[in-house]
Amino acid sequence: MGTPITGSTPKKVTYRPPEDTSQTRTAEEKKPAVATASDEFEKSRAEGRYPPVALNAATPLPPGTGTPVPTNGTTSARYEVGPARRPPIHHDNGFLQNPNNPRDPNPIPTREPSFADRLAKGKWAVKLEAARQFRPDLRDATDAYAHFLSGNGRDRTFDYERFVTQDESGKKVLKSATQDTQKAAEAQYAAMIARDPSLAGRPVTFQITGGAIGVGGNDGRFPYPQTENWRKAIGGHSIWNSATVTVTPPTTPGGKPSFSMDMTVHAEDRYNFNPNQKDIDTGIPDSENGRFEQTGLAHQYTQTGSVQRRVSWSQGDIENATSTPINNGRR
């Protein structure tokens, strides 16, 4: 179960007895009541059930440093040729954001917690344990919230595979991310053939890496999480895609080349609470938990997840691609 609180603690919210808490959400929604991401984009990395794939360790990608893939506006992200490189992603600091500069990456200092702050955290810790017992459907949300209360700000890894397979919005995000990367792969191949027509007669392999895409904003292809579990666990977040692509010439005259790509969707989120926002499902204001950020009784953190797929299709037939998970040693 949960880690006992040591030192300071309780969280602010009116305490309800266990039978009531079982119906409440332990982690307040960290995003607005409307399905828009609180951060422009959000970030993360971490420790967790599964280790992050190696590509998550990619170094930041400065704008315009690689060879651009000429997608001509057909993709949501800007792609470049080369191995996976993490694009610049901005995260806010929730209740520790500099009020005079919303782009300031440095959190403001915390204040000394009061007895009431500590008592409030203790009450929220009880809520967490009640939710873990009575709301197994909130497993990912309670894991994330427990880390907020007792992880001391350490990064963590969440299971993005669960999001893209269990949440209807997650399924749509994966499909859209896959097709976006397919379009970039076809565009890069076309550019290569235009430069050197002889490449059309032999297999070609190349790598591409993409810019950040906001999930949960105004683009309906990348919708806000649909389930309460994932609204609370990650809410609005960012993804970026990378892939190794192999193109094989057609086996019959006049046929289409075959594409195969090993693609990674890298997901990033900043877990924190934000002023003037509230939980979508319960209406509880974020300030109930924001006070723990302000007093150092709990800590915002960054979290990452990823999924990998092997995708195959014929040139120009992106919609009918086949996609299978890449195991990466998971059991």
mmCIF file of C-alpha atoms in Angstrom:
data_model
loop_
_atom_site.group_PDB
_atom_site.id
_atom_site.type_symbol
_atom_site.label_atom_id
_atom_site.label_comp_id
_atom_site.label_asym_id
_atom_site.label_seq_id
_atom_site.Cartn_x
_atom_site.Cartn_y
_atom_site.Cartn_z
ATOM 1 C CA MET A 1 0.000 0.000 0.000
ATOM 2 C CA GLY A 2 1.088 3.574 0.367
ATOM 3 C CA THR A 3 4.250 4.853 1.949
ATOM 4 C CA PRO A 4 3.578 6.254 5.435
ATOM 5 C CA ILE A 5 4.075 9.978 5.771
ATOM 6 C CA THR A 6 7.181 10.882 7.686
ATOM 7 C CA GLY A 7 7.854 14.294 9.057
ATOM 8 C CA SER A 8 5.173 16.597 7.953
ATOM 9 C CA THR A 9 1.784 16.308 6.652
ATOM 10 C CA PRO A 10 -1.741 16.278 5.922
ATOM 11 C CA LYS A 11 -3.467 17.494 2.945
ATOM 12 C CA LYS A 12 -6.121 19.975 2.597
ATOM 13 C CA VAL A 13 -9.535 18.918 1.917
ATOM 14 C CA THR A 14 -12.388 18.210 4.179
ATOM 15 C CA TYR A 15 -11.807 14.772 5.601
ATOM 16 C CA ARG A 16 -14.401 12.186 4.786
ATOM 17 C CA PRO A 17 -14.728 8.822 6.474
ATOM 18 C CA PRO A 18 -13.350 5.857 4.542
ATOM 19 C CA GLU A 19 -16.698 4.900 3.070
ATOM 20 C CA ASP A 20 -16.990 8.339 1.519
ATOM 21 C CA THR A 21 -13.370 8.597 0.527
ATOM 22 C CA SER A 22 -13.762 5.459 -1.484
ATOM 23 C CA GLN A 23 -15.882 7.487 -3.842
ATOM 24 C CA THR A 24 -13.551 10.471 -4.027
ATOM 25 C CA ARG A 25 -10.552 10.988 -6.264
ATOM 26 C CA THR A 26 -7.314 10.931 -4.388
ATOM 27 C CA ALA A 27 -5.413 12.953 -6.874
ATOM 28 C CA GLU A 28 -7.082 16.145 -7.852
ATOM 29 C CA GLU A 29 -7.171 16.728 -11.549
ATOM 30 C CA LYS A 30 -4.070 18.670 -12.293
ATOM 31 C CA LYS A 31 -5.519 20.176 -15.442
ATOM 32 C CA PRO A 32 -8.360 22.588 -16.127
ATOM 33 C CA ALA A 33 -11.998 21.565 -16.225
ATOM 34 C CA VAL A 34 -11.901 21.924 -19.954
ATOM 35 C CA ALA A 35 -9.787 19.508 -21.916
ATOM 36 C CA THR A 36 -6.780 21.703 -22.433
ATOM 37 C CA ALA A 37 -3.271 21.084 -21.228
ATOM 38 C CA SER A 38 -2.116 23.360 -18.449
ATOM 39 C CA ASP A 39 1.447 23.394 -19.692
ATOM 40 C CA GLU A 40 2.252 24.372 -23.249
ATOM 41 C CA PHE A 41 3.877 20.994 -23.310
ATOM 42 C CA GLU A 42 4.809 18.849 -20.352
ATOM 43 C CA LYS A 43 7.800 16.754 -19.360
ATOM 44 C CA SER A 44 9.015 13.806 -17.388
ATOM 45 C CA ARG A 45 11.316 10.910 -16.788
ATOM 46 C CA ALA A 46 11.411 8.385 -14.005
ATOM 47 C CA GLU A 47 11.549 5.276 -11.965
ATOM 48 C CA GLY A 48 8.641 2.858 -12.122
ATOM 49 C CA ARG A 49 7.266 -0.478 -13.154
ATOM 50 C CA TYR A 50 9.136 -0.533 -16.437
ATOM 51 C CA PRO A 51 12.462 1.063 -17.273
ATOM 52 C CA PRO A 52 12.298 3.840 -19.874
ATOM 53 C CA VAL A 53 13.409 2.804 -23.339
ATOM 54 C CA ALA A 54 16.890 3.987 -24.186
ATOM 55 C CA LEU A 55 15.627 6.592 -26.614
ATOM 56 C CA ASN A 56 14.087 8.521 -23.711
ATOM 57 C CA ALA A 57 17.617 9.498 -22.746
ATOM 58 C CA ALA A 58 18.047 11.376 -26.003
ATOM 59 C CA THR A 59 19.688 14.772 -25.778
ATOM 60 C CA PRO A 60 17.625 17.909 -26.439
ATOM 61 C CA LEU A 61 17.158 18.869 -30.064
ATOM 62 C CA PRO A 62 17.981 22.544 -30.679
ATOM 63 C CA PRO A 63 15.715 24.096 -33.315
ATOM 64 C CA GLY A 64 16.942 23.854 -36.885
ATOM 65 C CA THR A 65 20.103 21.849 -36.217
ATOM 66 C CA GLY A 66 19.216 18.764 -38.250
ATOM 67 C CA THR A 67 18.207 18.213 -41.864
ATOM 68 C CA PRO A 68 14.474 18.977 -42.027
ATOM 69 C CA VAL A 69 12.095 16.386 -43.410
ATOM 70 C CA PRO A 70 10.065 18.178 -46.143
ATOM 71 C CA THR A 71 6.568 17.314 -44.918
ATOM 72 C CA ASN A 72 5.160 20.572 -46.306
ATOM 73 C CA GLY A 73 2.719 21.071 -43.471
ATOM 74 C CA THR A 74 1.168 17.601 -43.660
ATOM 75 C CA THR A 75 2.343 16.583 -40.196
ATOM 76 C CA SER A 76 1.565 17.879 -36.713
ATOM 77 C CA ALA A 77 5.245 17.850 -35.735
ATOM 78 C CA ARG A 78 8.367 19.125 -37.448
ATOM 79 C CA TYR A 79 10.685 16.212 -38.257
ATOM 80 C CA GLU A 80 14.398 16.026 -38.869
ATOM 81 C CA VAL A 81 16.656 13.319 -40.207
ATOM 82 C CA GLY A 82 18.732 11.487 -37.605
ATOM 83 C CA PRO A 83 18.497 9.491 -34.375
ATOM 84 C CA ALA A 84 16.007 10.270 -31.612
ATOM 85 C CA ARG A 85 16.646 13.619 -29.945
ATOM 86 C CA ARG A 86 14.324 15.128 -27.377
ATOM 87 C CA PRO A 87 12.868 18.456 -28.527
ATOM 88 C CA PRO A 88 12.621 21.502 -26.254
ATOM 89 C CA ILE A 89 9.564 21.188 -23.974
ATOM 90 C CA HIS A 90 8.365 23.823 -21.506
ATOM 91 C CA HIS A 91 6.853 22.958 -18.107
ATOM 92 C CA ASP A 92 5.259 25.245 -15.586
ATOM 93 C CA ASN A 93 5.924 25.017 -11.843
ATOM 94 C CA GLY A 94 2.328 24.976 -10.668
ATOM 95 C CA PHE A 95 1.940 26.748 -7.337
ATOM 96 C CA LEU A 96 5.667 27.493 -7.310
ATOM 97 C CA GLN A 97 5.653 29.359 -10.608
ATOM 98 C CA ASN A 98 7.167 32.838 -10.559
ATOM 99 C CA PRO A 99 4.034 35.055 -10.679
ATOM 100 C CA ASN A 100 5.938 37.735 -12.599
ATOM 101 C CA ASN A 101 7.278 35.401 -15.275
ATOM 102 C CA PRO A 102 5.232 32.404 -16.460
ATOM 103 C CA ARG A 103 8.231 31.187 -18.476
ATOM 104 C CA ASP A 104 10.652 31.162 -15.549
ATOM 105 C CA PRO A 105 11.849 27.538 -15.212
ATOM 106 C CA ASN A 106 12.936 28.008 -11.587
ATOM 107 C CA PRO A 107 10.368 27.369 -8.835
ATOM 108 C CA ILE A 108 9.949 30.063 -6.194
ATOM 109 C CA PRO A 109 10.998 29.255 -2.584
ATOM 110 C CA THR A 110 8.674 27.273 -0.340
ATOM 111 C CA ARG A 111 7.302 28.497 3.002
ATOM 112 C CA GLU A 112 7.322 26.793 6.394
ATOM 113 C CA PRO A 113 4.308 24.458 6.765
ATOM 114 C CA SER A 114 1.800 25.142 9.500
ATOM 115 C CA PHE A 115 0.171 22.558 11.738
ATOM 116 C CA ALA A 116 -2.966 22.879 9.595
ATOM 117 C CA ASP A 117 -0.908 22.119 6.466
ATOM 118 C CA ARG A 118 0.506 18.999 8.075
ATOM 119 C CA LEU A 119 -2.905 17.876 9.253
ATOM 120 C CA ALA A 120 -4.332 18.406 5.779
ATOM 121 C CA LYS A 121 -1.636 16.267 4.203
ATOM 122 C CA GLY A 122 -2.382 13.486 6.662
ATOM 123 C CA LYS A 123 -6.024 13.552 5.670
ATOM 124 C CA TRP A 124 -5.111 13.316 1.995
ATOM 125 C CA ALA A 125 -2.830 10.381 2.757
ATOM 126 C CA VAL A 126 -5.856 8.611 4.265
ATOM 127 C CA LYS A 127 -7.843 9.412 1.116
ATOM 128 C CA LEU A 128 -5.061 7.906 -0.967
ATOM 129 C CA GLU A 129 -5.151 4.618 0.947
ATOM 130 C CA ALA A 130 -8.960 4.490 0.738
ATOM 131 C CA ALA A 131 -8.838 5.018 -3.026
ATOM 132 C CA ARG A 132 -6.206 2.308 -3.422
ATOM 133 C CA GLN A 133 -8.472 -0.104 -1.592
ATOM 134 C CA PHE A 134 -11.837 0.834 -3.086
ATOM 135 C CA ARG A 135 -10.960 2.307 -6.487
ATOM 136 C CA PRO A 136 -8.685 -0.140 -8.340
ATOM 137 C CA ASP A 137 -9.749 1.602 -11.550
ATOM 138 C CA LEU A 138 -7.622 4.562 -10.409
ATOM 139 C CA ARG A 139 -4.421 2.548 -10.159
ATOM 140 C CA ASP A 140 -2.289 4.816 -12.343
ATOM 141 C CA ALA A 141 -3.743 7.946 -10.744
ATOM 142 C CA THR A 142 -3.064 6.750 -7.203
ATOM 143 C CA ASP A 143 0.476 5.674 -8.094
ATOM 144 C CA ALA A 144 1.143 9.147 -9.507
ATOM 145 C CA TYR A 145 -0.426 10.898 -6.521
ATOM 146 C CA ALA A 146 1.486 8.751 -4.013
ATOM 147 C CA HIS A 147 4.698 9.858 -5.696
ATOM 148 C CA PHE A 148 3.584 13.477 -5.381
ATOM 149 C CA LEU A 149 3.131 13.010 -1.620
ATOM 150 C CA SER A 150 6.253 11.004 -0.843
ATOM 151 C CA GLY A 151 8.576 10.925 -3.868
ATOM 152 C CA ASN A 152 10.514 14.071 -2.851
ATOM 153 C CA GLY A 153 10.353 15.392 -6.405
ATOM 154 C CA ARG A 154 12.189 12.466 -8.004
ATOM 155 C CA ASP A 155 11.357 11.729 -11.618
ATOM 156 C CA ARG A 156 9.310 8.630 -12.309
ATOM 157 C CA THR A 157 8.213 6.474 -15.219
ATOM 158 C CA PHE A 158 4.569 5.776 -15.929
ATOM 159 C CA ASP A 159 3.113 3.031 -18.118
ATOM 160 C CA TYR A 160 2.108 4.777 -21.343
ATOM 161 C CA GLU A 161 1.262 1.403 -22.864
ATOM 162 C CA ARG A 162 -1.703 1.218 -20.491
ATOM 163 C CA PHE A 163 -2.885 4.654 -21.610
ATOM 164 C CA VAL A 164 -2.789 3.891 -25.340
ATOM 165 C CA THR A 165 -4.508 0.535 -24.911
ATOM 166 C CA GLN A 166 -7.057 1.228 -22.134
ATOM 167 C CA ASP A 167 -8.164 4.833 -22.717
ATOM 168 C CA GLU A 168 -10.129 5.644 -25.878
ATOM 169 C CA SER A 169 -8.312 8.963 -26.205
ATOM 170 C CA GLY A 170 -5.024 7.124 -25.743
ATOM 171 C CA LYS A 171 -5.873 4.815 -28.625
ATOM 172 C CA LYS A 172 -6.551 7.824 -30.823
ATOM 173 C CA VAL A 173 -3.311 9.509 -29.732
ATOM 174 C CA LEU A 174 -1.305 6.421 -30.691
ATOM 175 C CA LYS A 175 -3.021 6.135 -34.075
ATOM 176 C CA SER A 176 -2.480 9.829 -34.826
ATOM 177 C CA ALA A 177 1.157 9.716 -33.691
ATOM 178 C CA THR A 178 1.774 6.666 -35.856
ATOM 179 C CA GLN A 179 0.238 8.226 -38.946
ATOM 180 C CA ASP A 180 2.095 11.478 -38.355
ATOM 181 C CA THR A 181 5.388 9.568 -38.312
ATOM 182 C CA GLN A 182 4.383 7.542 -41.382
ATOM 183 C CA LYS A 183 3.769 10.759 -43.317
ATOM 184 C CA ALA A 184 7.204 12.021 -42.307
ATOM 185 C CA ALA A 185 8.779 8.719 -43.374
ATOM 186 C CA GLU A 186 7.149 8.874 -46.808
ATOM 187 C CA ALA A 187 8.144 12.518 -47.223
ATOM 188 C CA GLN A 188 11.779 11.784 -46.392
ATOM 189 C CA TYR A 189 11.902 8.805 -48.749
ATOM 190 C CA ALA A 190 10.435 10.891 -51.576
ATOM 191 C CA ALA A 191 13.081 13.563 -50.950
ATOM 192 C CA MET A 192 15.849 10.954 -51.048
ATOM 193 C CA ILE A 193 14.600 9.507 -54.336
ATOM 194 C CA ALA A 194 14.311 12.993 -55.820
ATOM 195 C CA ARG A 195 17.976 13.617 -54.994
ATOM 196 C CA ASP A 196 19.171 10.177 -56.098
ATOM 197 C CA PRO A 197 16.740 8.178 -58.296
ATOM 198 C CA SER A 198 18.976 5.104 -58.124
ATOM 199 C CA LEU A 199 17.874 4.581 -54.510
ATOM 200 C CA ALA A 200 14.463 3.465 -55.761
ATOM 201 C CA GLY A 201 15.996 0.172 -56.864
ATOM 202 C CA ARG A 202 17.411 -0.939 -53.526
ATOM 203 C CA PRO A 203 16.459 -1.101 -49.840
ATOM 204 C CA VAL A 204 17.013 2.127 -47.920
ATOM 205 C CA THR A 205 17.135 2.684 -44.152
ATOM 206 C CA PHE A 206 17.059 6.054 -42.378
ATOM 207 C CA GLN A 207 16.115 7.606 -39.039
ATOM 208 C CA ILE A 208 13.793 10.499 -38.252
ATOM 209 C CA THR A 209 12.994 12.371 -35.046
ATOM 210 C CA GLY A 210 10.117 14.748 -34.380
ATOM 211 C CA GLY A 211 9.187 17.851 -32.438
ATOM 212 C CA ALA A 212 6.763 18.022 -29.520
ATOM 213 C CA ILE A 213 3.024 17.500 -29.955
ATOM 214 C CA GLY A 214 0.582 18.634 -27.261
ATOM 215 C CA VAL A 215 -1.938 16.032 -26.100
ATOM 216 C CA GLY A 216 -5.120 17.450 -24.626
ATOM 217 C CA GLY A 217 -5.115 20.769 -26.439
ATOM 218 C CA ASN A 218 -7.160 21.959 -29.404
ATOM 219 C CA ASP A 219 -6.058 19.313 -31.902
ATOM 220 C CA GLY A 220 -8.774 16.648 -31.963
ATOM 221 C CA ARG A 221 -6.291 14.078 -33.238
ATOM 222 C CA PHE A 222 -4.543 14.208 -29.856
ATOM 223 C CA PRO A 223 -7.425 14.423 -27.350
ATOM 224 C CA TYR A 224 -7.421 14.844 -23.583
ATOM 225 C CA PRO A 225 -7.579 11.559 -21.613
ATOM 226 C CA GLN A 226 -11.099 10.184 -21.492
ATOM 227 C CA THR A 227 -10.933 8.097 -18.320
ATOM 228 C CA GLU A 228 -10.771 9.547 -14.832
ATOM 229 C CA ASN A 229 -7.726 7.396 -14.118
ATOM 230 C CA TRP A 230 -5.653 8.941 -16.898
ATOM 231 C CA ARG A 231 -7.052 12.451 -16.471
ATOM 232 C CA LYS A 232 -5.630 12.341 -12.968
ATOM 233 C CA ALA A 233 -2.444 10.379 -13.749
ATOM 234 C CA ILE A 234 -1.166 12.502 -16.664
ATOM 235 C CA GLY A 235 -3.899 14.838 -17.931
ATOM 236 C CA GLY A 236 -2.623 17.114 -20.700
ATOM 237 C CA HIS A 237 0.921 16.138 -21.692
ATOM 238 C CA SER A 238 3.398 16.089 -24.571
ATOM 239 C CA ILE A 239 4.618 13.435 -26.956
ATOM 240 C CA TRP A 240 7.381 13.299 -29.531
ATOM 241 C CA ASN A 241 8.057 10.551 -32.048
ATOM 242 C CA SER A 242 11.158 8.918 -33.448
ATOM 243 C CA ALA A 243 11.629 6.040 -35.873
ATOM 244 C CA THR A 244 14.028 3.906 -37.852
ATOM 245 C CA VAL A 245 12.525 3.356 -41.292
ATOM 246 C CA THR A 246 13.358 0.755 -43.930
ATOM 247 C CA VAL A 247 11.936 1.024 -47.441
ATOM 248 C CA THR A 248 12.007 -2.011 -49.738
ATOM 249 C CA PRO A 249 11.558 -1.718 -53.537
ATOM 250 C CA PRO A 250 8.482 -3.363 -55.089
ATOM 251 C CA THR A 251 8.851 -6.976 -56.177
ATOM 252 C CA THR A 252 6.692 -6.517 -59.255
ATOM 253 C CA PRO A 253 6.948 -3.842 -61.981
ATOM 254 C CA GLY A 254 4.759 -0.865 -61.251
ATOM 255 C CA GLY A 255 4.289 -1.916 -57.637
ATOM 256 C CA LYS A 256 4.641 0.286 -54.572
ATOM 257 C CA PRO A 257 7.640 0.270 -52.211
ATOM 258 C CA SER A 258 7.042 -1.329 -48.806
ATOM 259 C CA PHE A 259 7.699 0.665 -45.627
ATOM 260 C CA SER A 260 8.594 -0.774 -42.233
ATOM 261 C CA MET A 261 9.426 1.382 -39.231
ATOM 262 C CA ASP A 262 10.291 0.783 -35.606
ATOM 263 C CA MET A 263 8.659 3.775 -33.966
ATOM 264 C CA THR A 264 8.815 5.129 -30.421
ATOM 265 C CA VAL A 265 6.226 7.513 -29.014
ATOM 266 C CA HIS A 266 7.880 9.325 -26.088
ATOM 267 C CA ALA A 267 5.422 10.806 -23.573
ATOM 268 C CA GLU A 268 6.306 13.522 -21.050
ATOM 269 C CA ASP A 269 4.346 15.156 -18.245
ATOM 270 C CA ARG A 270 4.915 17.536 -15.359
ATOM 271 C CA TYR A 271 2.858 16.359 -12.390
ATOM 272 C CA ASN A 272 1.754 19.292 -10.298
ATOM 273 C CA PHE A 273 -1.295 21.358 -9.413
ATOM 274 C CA ASN A 274 -2.147 24.775 -10.787
ATOM 275 C CA PRO A 275 -3.679 27.968 -9.393
ATOM 276 C CA ASN A 276 -7.281 28.703 -10.406
ATOM 277 C CA GLN A 277 -7.869 25.171 -11.650
ATOM 278 C CA LYS A 278 -9.940 22.308 -10.272
ATOM 279 C CA ASP A 279 -10.524 18.600 -10.614
ATOM 280 C CA ILE A 280 -12.761 17.788 -13.567
ATOM 281 C CA ASP A 281 -14.460 14.879 -11.830
ATOM 282 C CA THR A 282 -14.897 16.170 -8.274
ATOM 283 C CA GLY A 283 -14.682 19.933 -8.583
ATOM 284 C CA ILE A 284 -12.056 20.039 -5.802
ATOM 285 C CA PRO A 285 -9.819 23.080 -6.339
ATOM 286 C CA ASP A 286 -6.149 22.457 -7.105
ATOM 287 C CA SER A 287 -5.296 24.725 -4.187
ATOM 288 C CA GLU A 288 -6.157 21.835 -1.842
ATOM 289 C CA ASN A 289 -2.955 20.141 -2.986
ATOM 290 C CA GLY A 290 -1.116 23.215 -4.207
ATOM 291 C CA ARG A 291 -0.460 24.202 -0.587
ATOM 292 C CA PHE A 292 1.729 21.106 -0.226
ATOM 293 C CA GLU A 293 3.910 22.292 -3.091
ATOM 294 C CA GLN A 294 4.148 25.724 -1.472
ATOM 295 C CA THR A 295 5.190 24.270 1.893
ATOM 296 C CA GLY A 296 7.461 21.477 0.665
ATOM 297 C CA LEU A 297 5.186 18.795 2.131
ATOM 298 C CA ALA A 298 4.800 17.307 -1.353
ATOM 299 C CA HIS A 299 6.685 17.874 -4.574
ATOM 300 C CA GLN A 300 5.948 18.354 -8.237
ATOM 301 C CA TYR A 301 7.903 16.002 -10.467
ATOM 302 C CA THR A 302 8.398 15.026 -14.070
ATOM 303 C CA GLN A 303 7.386 11.693 -15.482
ATOM 304 C CA THR A 304 7.906 9.936 -18.794
ATOM 305 C CA GLY A 305 6.545 6.902 -20.543
ATOM 306 C CA SER A 306 6.889 5.426 -23.998
ATOM 307 C CA VAL A 307 5.460 2.868 -26.366
ATOM 308 C CA GLN A 308 7.132 1.214 -29.326
ATOM 309 C CA ARG A 309 5.503 -0.204 -32.415
ATOM 310 C CA ARG A 310 6.637 -1.933 -35.596
ATOM 311 C CA VAL A 311 4.560 -0.467 -38.400
ATOM 312 C CA SER A 312 4.354 -1.788 -41.973
ATOM 313 C CA TRP A 313 2.514 -0.411 -44.989
ATOM 314 C CA SER A 314 2.684 0.136 -48.747
ATOM 315 C CA GLN A 315 3.607 3.588 -49.994
ATOM 316 C CA GLY A 316 0.543 5.833 -50.098
ATOM 317 C CA ASP A 317 -1.603 3.429 -48.056
ATOM 318 C CA ILE A 318 -0.998 4.797 -44.567
ATOM 319 C CA GLU A 319 -4.532 4.039 -43.337
ATOM 320 C CA ASN A 320 -4.117 0.294 -43.881
ATOM 321 C CA ALA A 321 -0.835 -0.122 -42.031
ATOM 322 C CA THR A 322 -0.269 -3.011 -39.652
ATOM 323 C CA SER A 323 1.115 -2.177 -36.206
ATOM 324 C CA THR A 324 2.482 -4.555 -33.594
ATOM 325 C CA PRO A 325 4.009 -3.838 -30.170
ATOM 326 C CA ILE A 326 7.772 -4.150 -29.736
ATOM 327 C CA ASN A 327 8.387 -6.056 -26.535
ATOM 328 C CA ASN A 328 11.579 -4.380 -25.215
ATOM 329 C CA GLY A 329 11.983 -7.102 -22.618
ATOM 330 C CA ARG A 330 8.715 -6.415 -20.809
ATOM 331 C CA ARG A 331 6.888 -9.332 -19.266
#
